[in-house]
PDB file of C-alpha atoms in Angstrom:
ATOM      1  CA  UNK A 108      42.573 -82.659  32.849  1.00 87.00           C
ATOM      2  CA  UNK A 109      44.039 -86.184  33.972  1.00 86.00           C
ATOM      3  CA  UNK A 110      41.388 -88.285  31.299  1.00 86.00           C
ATOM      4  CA  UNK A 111      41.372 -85.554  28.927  1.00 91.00           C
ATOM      5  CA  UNK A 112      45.336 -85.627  28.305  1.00 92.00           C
ATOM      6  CA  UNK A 113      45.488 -89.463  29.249  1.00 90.00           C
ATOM      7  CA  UNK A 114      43.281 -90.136  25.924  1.00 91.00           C
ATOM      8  CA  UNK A 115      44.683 -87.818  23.798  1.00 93.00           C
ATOM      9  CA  UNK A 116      48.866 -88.497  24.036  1.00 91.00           C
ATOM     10  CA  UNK A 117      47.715 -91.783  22.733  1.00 90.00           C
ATOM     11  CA  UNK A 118      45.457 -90.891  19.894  1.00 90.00           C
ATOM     12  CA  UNK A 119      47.164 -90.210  16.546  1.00 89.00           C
ATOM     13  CA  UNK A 120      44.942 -87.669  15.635  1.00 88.00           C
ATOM     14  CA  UNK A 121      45.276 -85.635  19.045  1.00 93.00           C
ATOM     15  CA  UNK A 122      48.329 -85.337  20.825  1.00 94.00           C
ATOM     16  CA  UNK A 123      50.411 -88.501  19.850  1.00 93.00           C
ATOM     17  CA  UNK A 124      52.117 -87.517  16.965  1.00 94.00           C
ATOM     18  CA  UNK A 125      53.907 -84.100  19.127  1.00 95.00           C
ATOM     19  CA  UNK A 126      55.365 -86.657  22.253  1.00 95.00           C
ATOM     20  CA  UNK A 127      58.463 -88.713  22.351  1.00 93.00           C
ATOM     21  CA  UNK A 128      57.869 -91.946  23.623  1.00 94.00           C
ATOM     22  CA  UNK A 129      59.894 -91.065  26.487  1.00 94.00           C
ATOM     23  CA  UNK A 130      57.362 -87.886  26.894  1.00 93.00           C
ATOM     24  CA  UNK A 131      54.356 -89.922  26.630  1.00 94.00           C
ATOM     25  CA  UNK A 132      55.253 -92.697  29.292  1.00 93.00           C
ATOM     26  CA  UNK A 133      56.582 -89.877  31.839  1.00 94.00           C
ATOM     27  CA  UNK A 134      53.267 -87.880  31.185  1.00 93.00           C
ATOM     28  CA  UNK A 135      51.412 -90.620  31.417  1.00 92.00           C
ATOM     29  CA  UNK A 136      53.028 -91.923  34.900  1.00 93.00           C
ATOM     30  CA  UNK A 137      52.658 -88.691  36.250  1.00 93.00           C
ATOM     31  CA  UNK A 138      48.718 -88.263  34.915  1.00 91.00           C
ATOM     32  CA  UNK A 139      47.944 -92.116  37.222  1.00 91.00           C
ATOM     33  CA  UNK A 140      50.588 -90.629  40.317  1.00 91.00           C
ATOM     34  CA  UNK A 141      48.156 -87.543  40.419  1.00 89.00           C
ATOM     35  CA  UNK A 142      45.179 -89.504  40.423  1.00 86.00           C
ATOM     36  CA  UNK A 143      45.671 -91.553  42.473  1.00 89.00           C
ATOM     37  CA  UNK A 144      46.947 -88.706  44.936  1.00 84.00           C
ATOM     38  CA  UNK A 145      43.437 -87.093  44.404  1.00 84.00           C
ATOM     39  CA  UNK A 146      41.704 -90.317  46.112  1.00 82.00           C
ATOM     40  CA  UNK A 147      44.027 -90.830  49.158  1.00 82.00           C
ATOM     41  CA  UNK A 148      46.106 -87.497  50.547  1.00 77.00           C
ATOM     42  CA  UNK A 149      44.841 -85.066  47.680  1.00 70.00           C
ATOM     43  CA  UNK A 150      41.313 -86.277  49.176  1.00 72.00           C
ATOM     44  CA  UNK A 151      41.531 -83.484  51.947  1.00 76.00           C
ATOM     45  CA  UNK A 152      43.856 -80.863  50.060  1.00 75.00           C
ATOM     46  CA  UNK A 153      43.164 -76.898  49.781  1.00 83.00           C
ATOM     47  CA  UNK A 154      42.509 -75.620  46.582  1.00 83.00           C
ATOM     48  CA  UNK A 155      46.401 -74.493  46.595  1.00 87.00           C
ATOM     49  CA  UNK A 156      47.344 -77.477  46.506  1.00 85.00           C
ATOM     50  CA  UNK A 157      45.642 -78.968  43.963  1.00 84.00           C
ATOM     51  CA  UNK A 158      46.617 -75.858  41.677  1.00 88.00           C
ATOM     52  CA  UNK A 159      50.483 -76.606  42.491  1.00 90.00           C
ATOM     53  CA  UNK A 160      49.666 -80.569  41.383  1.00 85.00           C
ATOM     54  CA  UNK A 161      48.003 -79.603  38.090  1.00 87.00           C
ATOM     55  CA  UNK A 162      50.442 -77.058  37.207  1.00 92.00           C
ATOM     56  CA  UNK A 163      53.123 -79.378  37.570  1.00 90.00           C
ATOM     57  CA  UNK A 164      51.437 -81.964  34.970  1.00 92.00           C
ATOM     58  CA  UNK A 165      50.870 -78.938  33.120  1.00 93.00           C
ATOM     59  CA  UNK A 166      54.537 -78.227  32.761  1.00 94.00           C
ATOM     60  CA  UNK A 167      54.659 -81.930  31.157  1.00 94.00           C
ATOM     61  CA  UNK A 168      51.535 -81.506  28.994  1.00 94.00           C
ATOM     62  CA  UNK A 169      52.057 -77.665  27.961  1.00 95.00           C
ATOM     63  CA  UNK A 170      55.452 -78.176  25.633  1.00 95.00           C
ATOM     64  CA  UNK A 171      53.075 -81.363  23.341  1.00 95.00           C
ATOM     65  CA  UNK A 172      49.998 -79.336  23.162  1.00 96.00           C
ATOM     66  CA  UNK A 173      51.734 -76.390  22.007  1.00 96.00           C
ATOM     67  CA  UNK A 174      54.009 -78.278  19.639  1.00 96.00           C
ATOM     68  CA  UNK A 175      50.421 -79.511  18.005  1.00 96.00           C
ATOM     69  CA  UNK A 176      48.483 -75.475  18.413  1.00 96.00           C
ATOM     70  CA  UNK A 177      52.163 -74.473  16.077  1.00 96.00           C
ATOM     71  CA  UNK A 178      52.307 -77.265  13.472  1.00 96.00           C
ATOM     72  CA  UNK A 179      48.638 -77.111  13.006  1.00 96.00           C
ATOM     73  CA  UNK A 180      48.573 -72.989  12.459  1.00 97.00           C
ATOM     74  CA  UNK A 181      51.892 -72.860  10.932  1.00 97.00           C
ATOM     75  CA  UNK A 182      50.773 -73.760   7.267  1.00 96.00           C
ATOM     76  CA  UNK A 183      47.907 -70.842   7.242  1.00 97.00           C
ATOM     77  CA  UNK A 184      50.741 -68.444   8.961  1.00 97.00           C
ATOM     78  CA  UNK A 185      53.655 -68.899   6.239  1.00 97.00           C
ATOM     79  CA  UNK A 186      51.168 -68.837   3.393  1.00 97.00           C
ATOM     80  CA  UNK A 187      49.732 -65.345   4.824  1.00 98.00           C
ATOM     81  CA  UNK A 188      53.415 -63.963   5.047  1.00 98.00           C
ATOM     82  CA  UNK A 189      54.137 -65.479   1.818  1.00 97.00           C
ATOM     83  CA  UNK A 190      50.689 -63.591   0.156  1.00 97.00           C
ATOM     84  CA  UNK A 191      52.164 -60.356   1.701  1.00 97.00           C
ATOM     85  CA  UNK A 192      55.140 -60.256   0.355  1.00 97.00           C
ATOM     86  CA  UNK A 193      54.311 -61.435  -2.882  1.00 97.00           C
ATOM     87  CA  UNK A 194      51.930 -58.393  -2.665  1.00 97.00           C
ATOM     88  CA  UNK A 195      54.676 -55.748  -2.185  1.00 96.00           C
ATOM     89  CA  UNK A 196      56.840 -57.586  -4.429  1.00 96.00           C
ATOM     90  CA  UNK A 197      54.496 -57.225  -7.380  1.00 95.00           C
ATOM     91  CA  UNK A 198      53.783 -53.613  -6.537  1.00 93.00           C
ATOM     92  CA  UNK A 199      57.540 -52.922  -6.838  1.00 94.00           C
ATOM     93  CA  UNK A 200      57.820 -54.577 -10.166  1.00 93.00           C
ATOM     94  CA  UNK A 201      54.603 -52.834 -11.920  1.00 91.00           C
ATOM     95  CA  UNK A 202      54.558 -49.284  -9.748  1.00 89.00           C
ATOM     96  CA  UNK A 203      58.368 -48.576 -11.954  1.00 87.00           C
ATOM     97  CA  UNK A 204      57.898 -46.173 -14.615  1.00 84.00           C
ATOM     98  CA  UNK A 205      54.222 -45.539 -13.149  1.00 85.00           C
ATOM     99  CA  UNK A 206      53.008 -41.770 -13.109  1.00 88.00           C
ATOM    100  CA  UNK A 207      51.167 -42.190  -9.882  1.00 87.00           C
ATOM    101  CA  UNK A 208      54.090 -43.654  -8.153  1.00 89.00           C
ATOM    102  CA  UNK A 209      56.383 -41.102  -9.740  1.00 89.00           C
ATOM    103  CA  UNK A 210      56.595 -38.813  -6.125  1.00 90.00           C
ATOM    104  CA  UNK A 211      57.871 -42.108  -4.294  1.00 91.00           C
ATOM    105  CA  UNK A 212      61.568 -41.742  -4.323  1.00 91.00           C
ATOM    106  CA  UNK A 213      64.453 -44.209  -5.359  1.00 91.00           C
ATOM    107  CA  UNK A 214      65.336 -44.881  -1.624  1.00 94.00           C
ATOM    108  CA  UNK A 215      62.030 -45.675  -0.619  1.00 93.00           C
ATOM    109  CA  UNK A 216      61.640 -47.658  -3.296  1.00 94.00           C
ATOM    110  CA  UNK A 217      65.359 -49.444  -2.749  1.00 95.00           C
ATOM    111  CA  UNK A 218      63.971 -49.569   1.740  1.00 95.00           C
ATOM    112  CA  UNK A 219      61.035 -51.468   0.319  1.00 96.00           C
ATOM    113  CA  UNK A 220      62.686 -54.032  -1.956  1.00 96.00           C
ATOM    114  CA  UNK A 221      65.465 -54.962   1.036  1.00 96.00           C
ATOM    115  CA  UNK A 222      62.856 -55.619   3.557  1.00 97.00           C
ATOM    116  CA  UNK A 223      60.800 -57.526   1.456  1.00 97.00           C
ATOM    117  CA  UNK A 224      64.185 -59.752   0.039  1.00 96.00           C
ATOM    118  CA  UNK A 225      65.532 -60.033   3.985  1.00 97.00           C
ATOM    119  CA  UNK A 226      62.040 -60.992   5.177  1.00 97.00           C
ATOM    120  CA  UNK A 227      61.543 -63.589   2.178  1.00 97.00           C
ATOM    121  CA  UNK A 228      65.582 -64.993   2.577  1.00 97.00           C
ATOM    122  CA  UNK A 229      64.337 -65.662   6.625  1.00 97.00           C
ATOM    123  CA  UNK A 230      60.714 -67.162   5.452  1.00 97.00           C
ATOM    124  CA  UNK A 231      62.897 -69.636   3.038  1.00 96.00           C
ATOM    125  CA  UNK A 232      65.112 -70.314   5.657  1.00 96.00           C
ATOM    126  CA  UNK A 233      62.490 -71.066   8.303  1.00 96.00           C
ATOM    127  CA  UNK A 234      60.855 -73.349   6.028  1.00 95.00           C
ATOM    128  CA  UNK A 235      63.781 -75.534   5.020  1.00 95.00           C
ATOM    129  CA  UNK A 236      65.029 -75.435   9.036  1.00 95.00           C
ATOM    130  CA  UNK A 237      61.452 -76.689  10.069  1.00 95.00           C
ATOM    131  CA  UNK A 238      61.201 -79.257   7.629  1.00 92.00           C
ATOM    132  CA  UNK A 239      63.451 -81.481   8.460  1.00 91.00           C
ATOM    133  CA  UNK A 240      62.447 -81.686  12.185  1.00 94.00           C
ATOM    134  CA  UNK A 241      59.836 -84.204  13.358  1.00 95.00           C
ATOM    135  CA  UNK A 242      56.288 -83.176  14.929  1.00 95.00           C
ATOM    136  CA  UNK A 243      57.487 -84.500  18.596  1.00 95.00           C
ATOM    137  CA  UNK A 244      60.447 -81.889  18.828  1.00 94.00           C
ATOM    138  CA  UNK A 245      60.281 -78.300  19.304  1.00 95.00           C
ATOM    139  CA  UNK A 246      59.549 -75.862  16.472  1.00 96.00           C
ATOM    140  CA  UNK A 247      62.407 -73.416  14.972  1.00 96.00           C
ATOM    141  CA  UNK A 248      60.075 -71.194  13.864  1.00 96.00           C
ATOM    142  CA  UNK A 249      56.574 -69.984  15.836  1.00 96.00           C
ATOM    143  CA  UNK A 250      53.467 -68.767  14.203  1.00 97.00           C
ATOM    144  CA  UNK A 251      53.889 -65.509  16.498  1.00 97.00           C
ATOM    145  CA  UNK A 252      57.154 -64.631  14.853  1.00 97.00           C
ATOM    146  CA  UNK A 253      55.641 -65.384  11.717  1.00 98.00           C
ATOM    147  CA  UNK A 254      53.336 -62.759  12.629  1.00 98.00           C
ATOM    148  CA  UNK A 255      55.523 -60.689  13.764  1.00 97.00           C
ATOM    149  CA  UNK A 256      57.228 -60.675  10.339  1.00 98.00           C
ATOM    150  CA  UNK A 257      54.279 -59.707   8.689  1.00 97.00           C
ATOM    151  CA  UNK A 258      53.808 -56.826  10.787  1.00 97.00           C
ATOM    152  CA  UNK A 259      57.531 -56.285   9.909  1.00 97.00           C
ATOM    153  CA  UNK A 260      57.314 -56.004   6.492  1.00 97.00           C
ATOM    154  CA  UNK A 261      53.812 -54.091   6.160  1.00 97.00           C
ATOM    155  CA  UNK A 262      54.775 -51.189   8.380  1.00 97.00           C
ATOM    156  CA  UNK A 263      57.853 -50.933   6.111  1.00 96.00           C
ATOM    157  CA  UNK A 264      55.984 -50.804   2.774  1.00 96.00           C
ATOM    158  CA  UNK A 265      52.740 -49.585   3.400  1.00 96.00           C
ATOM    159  CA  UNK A 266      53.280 -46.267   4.433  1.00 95.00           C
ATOM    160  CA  UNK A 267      55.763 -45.974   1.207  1.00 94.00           C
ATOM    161  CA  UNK A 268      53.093 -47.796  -1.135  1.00 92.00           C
ATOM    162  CA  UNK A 269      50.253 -45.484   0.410  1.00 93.00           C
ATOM    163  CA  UNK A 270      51.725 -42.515   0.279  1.00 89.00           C
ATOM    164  CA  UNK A 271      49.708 -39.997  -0.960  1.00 90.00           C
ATOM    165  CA  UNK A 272      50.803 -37.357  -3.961  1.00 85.00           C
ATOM    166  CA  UNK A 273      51.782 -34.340  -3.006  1.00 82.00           C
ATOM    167  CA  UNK A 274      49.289 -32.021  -4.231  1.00 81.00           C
ATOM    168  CA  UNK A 275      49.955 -29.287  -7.152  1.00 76.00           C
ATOM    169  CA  UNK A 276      50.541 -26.048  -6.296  1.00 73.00           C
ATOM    170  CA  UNK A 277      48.547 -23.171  -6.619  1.00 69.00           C
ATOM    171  CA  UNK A 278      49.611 -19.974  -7.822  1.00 63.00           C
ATOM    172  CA  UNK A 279      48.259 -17.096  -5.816  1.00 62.00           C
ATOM    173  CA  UNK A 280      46.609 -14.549  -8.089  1.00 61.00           C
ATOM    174  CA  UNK A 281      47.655 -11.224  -7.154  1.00 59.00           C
ATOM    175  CA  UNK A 282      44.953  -8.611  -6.207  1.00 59.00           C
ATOM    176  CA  UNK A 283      44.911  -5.602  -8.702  1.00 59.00           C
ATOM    177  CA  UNK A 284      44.795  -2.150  -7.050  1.00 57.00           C
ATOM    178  CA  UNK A 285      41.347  -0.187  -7.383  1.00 56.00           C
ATOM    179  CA  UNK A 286      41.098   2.373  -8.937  1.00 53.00           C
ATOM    180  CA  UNK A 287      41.252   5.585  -7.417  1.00 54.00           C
ATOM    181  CA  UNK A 288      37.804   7.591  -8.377  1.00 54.00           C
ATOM    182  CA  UNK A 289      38.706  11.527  -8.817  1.00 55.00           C
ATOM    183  CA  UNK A 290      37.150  13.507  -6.480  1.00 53.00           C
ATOM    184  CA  UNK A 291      34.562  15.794  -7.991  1.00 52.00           C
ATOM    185  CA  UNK A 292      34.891  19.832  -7.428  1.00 52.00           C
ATOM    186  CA  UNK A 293      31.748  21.560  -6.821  1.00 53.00           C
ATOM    187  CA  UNK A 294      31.128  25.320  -7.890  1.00 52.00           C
ATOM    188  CA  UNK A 295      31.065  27.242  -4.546  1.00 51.00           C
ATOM    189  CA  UNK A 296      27.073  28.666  -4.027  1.00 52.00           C
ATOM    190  CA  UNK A 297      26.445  31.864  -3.164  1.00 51.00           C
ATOM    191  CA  UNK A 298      26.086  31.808   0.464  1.00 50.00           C
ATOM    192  CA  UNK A 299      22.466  34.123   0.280  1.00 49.00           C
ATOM    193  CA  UNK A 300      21.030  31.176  -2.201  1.00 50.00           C
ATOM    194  CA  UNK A 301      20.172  34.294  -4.880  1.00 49.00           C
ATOM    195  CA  UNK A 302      20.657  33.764  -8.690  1.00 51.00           C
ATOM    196  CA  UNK A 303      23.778  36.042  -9.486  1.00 50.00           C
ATOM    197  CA  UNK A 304      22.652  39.110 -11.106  1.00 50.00           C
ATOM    198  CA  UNK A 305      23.212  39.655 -14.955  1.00 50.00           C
ATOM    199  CA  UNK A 306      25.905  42.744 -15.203  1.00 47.00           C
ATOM    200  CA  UNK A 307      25.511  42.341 -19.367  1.00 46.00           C
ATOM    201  CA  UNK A 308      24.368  45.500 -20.883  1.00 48.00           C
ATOM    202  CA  UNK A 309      21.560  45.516 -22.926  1.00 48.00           C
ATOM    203  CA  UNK A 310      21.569  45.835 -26.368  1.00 46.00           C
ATOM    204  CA  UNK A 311      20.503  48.939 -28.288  1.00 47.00           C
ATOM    205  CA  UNK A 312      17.822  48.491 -30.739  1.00 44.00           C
ATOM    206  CA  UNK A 313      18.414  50.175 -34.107  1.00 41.00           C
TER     207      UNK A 313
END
């Protein structure tokens, strides 16, 4: 850790550019104290105690590194929020008047377009705010709350822009009756199973 950071707060393609020069010669004092404390008392030290040192020089080196990890991630971040938005933005303008967007309601549409003009008014701002700082100071803005405004903005408008149509309804045919079959009446049989006899009379012949 003591070479490694020693090398790079003086390289201006490392670590250089994100110290103050008062940062770098403390840092660096402290990097040759701890060294040095490694070959004479540190020599003999527990493990504890060389994880107390190193944290404390990490305290010193954390703030630069970190101030290099956001300015070099920052770019990719903003432009990713700035995509997104642009995204939802367009989909506001063209989805208007559009038949497959016609079961979205006016105040989703309105909770849509005031997230995506309060999250671009705070991207704007961020921008102009970080701009005018140097690369050895602190950042206003961090890539994880750029994030975190993307995140922001898509839960609010994706769910809206996704939202599926509600599907048509479907009238219920009603079931006609059946029809009721008349009941056929047998002629009673004689119980004996004999023809009936013929009571005509017969004819006379002439």
């Amino acid at each position: 850790y003591i070479y490694d950071m020693r090398d790079k707060i003086i390289s201006d393609s490392q670590l250089a550019p994100y110290c103050t020069e008062e940062e770098k010669t403390n840092f660096s004092t402290a990097l040759t104290s701890f060294e040095n404390w490694l070959y004479e008392e540190g020599f003999d030290a527990t493990k504890s105690v060389y994880i107390k040192q190193l944290n404390e020089l990490k305290k010193m080196g954390n703030p630069i590194e970190a101030r290099s990890h956001e300015a070099k991630n920052r770019p990719n971040a903003m432009a990713m929020l700035q995509k997104t938005l642009e995204k939802y933005t367009s989909w506001l303008n063209t989805s208007a008047g559009d038949e497959n967007y016609a079961h979205i309601t006016d105040e989703e549409r309105n909770t849509c377009s005031t997230k995506c003009d309060s999250v671009s008014a705070w991207m704007y701002e961020m921008l102009d705010k970080q701009g005018g700082l140097a690369a050895n100071v602190d950042p206003v803005v961090t890539v994880a709350s750029i994030y975190a405004k993307n995140k922001e903005v898509t839960d609010c408008v994706s769910p809206i822009m996704h939202k599926p149509k509600p599907k048509p309804k479907v009238e219920e045919k009603k079931e006609e009756p059946a029809a009721t079959e008349q009941p056929v009446t047998e002629e009673p049989k004689d119980e004996t199973g004999a023809e009936p006899m013929d009571t005509s009379e017969p004819m006379e012949e002439k």
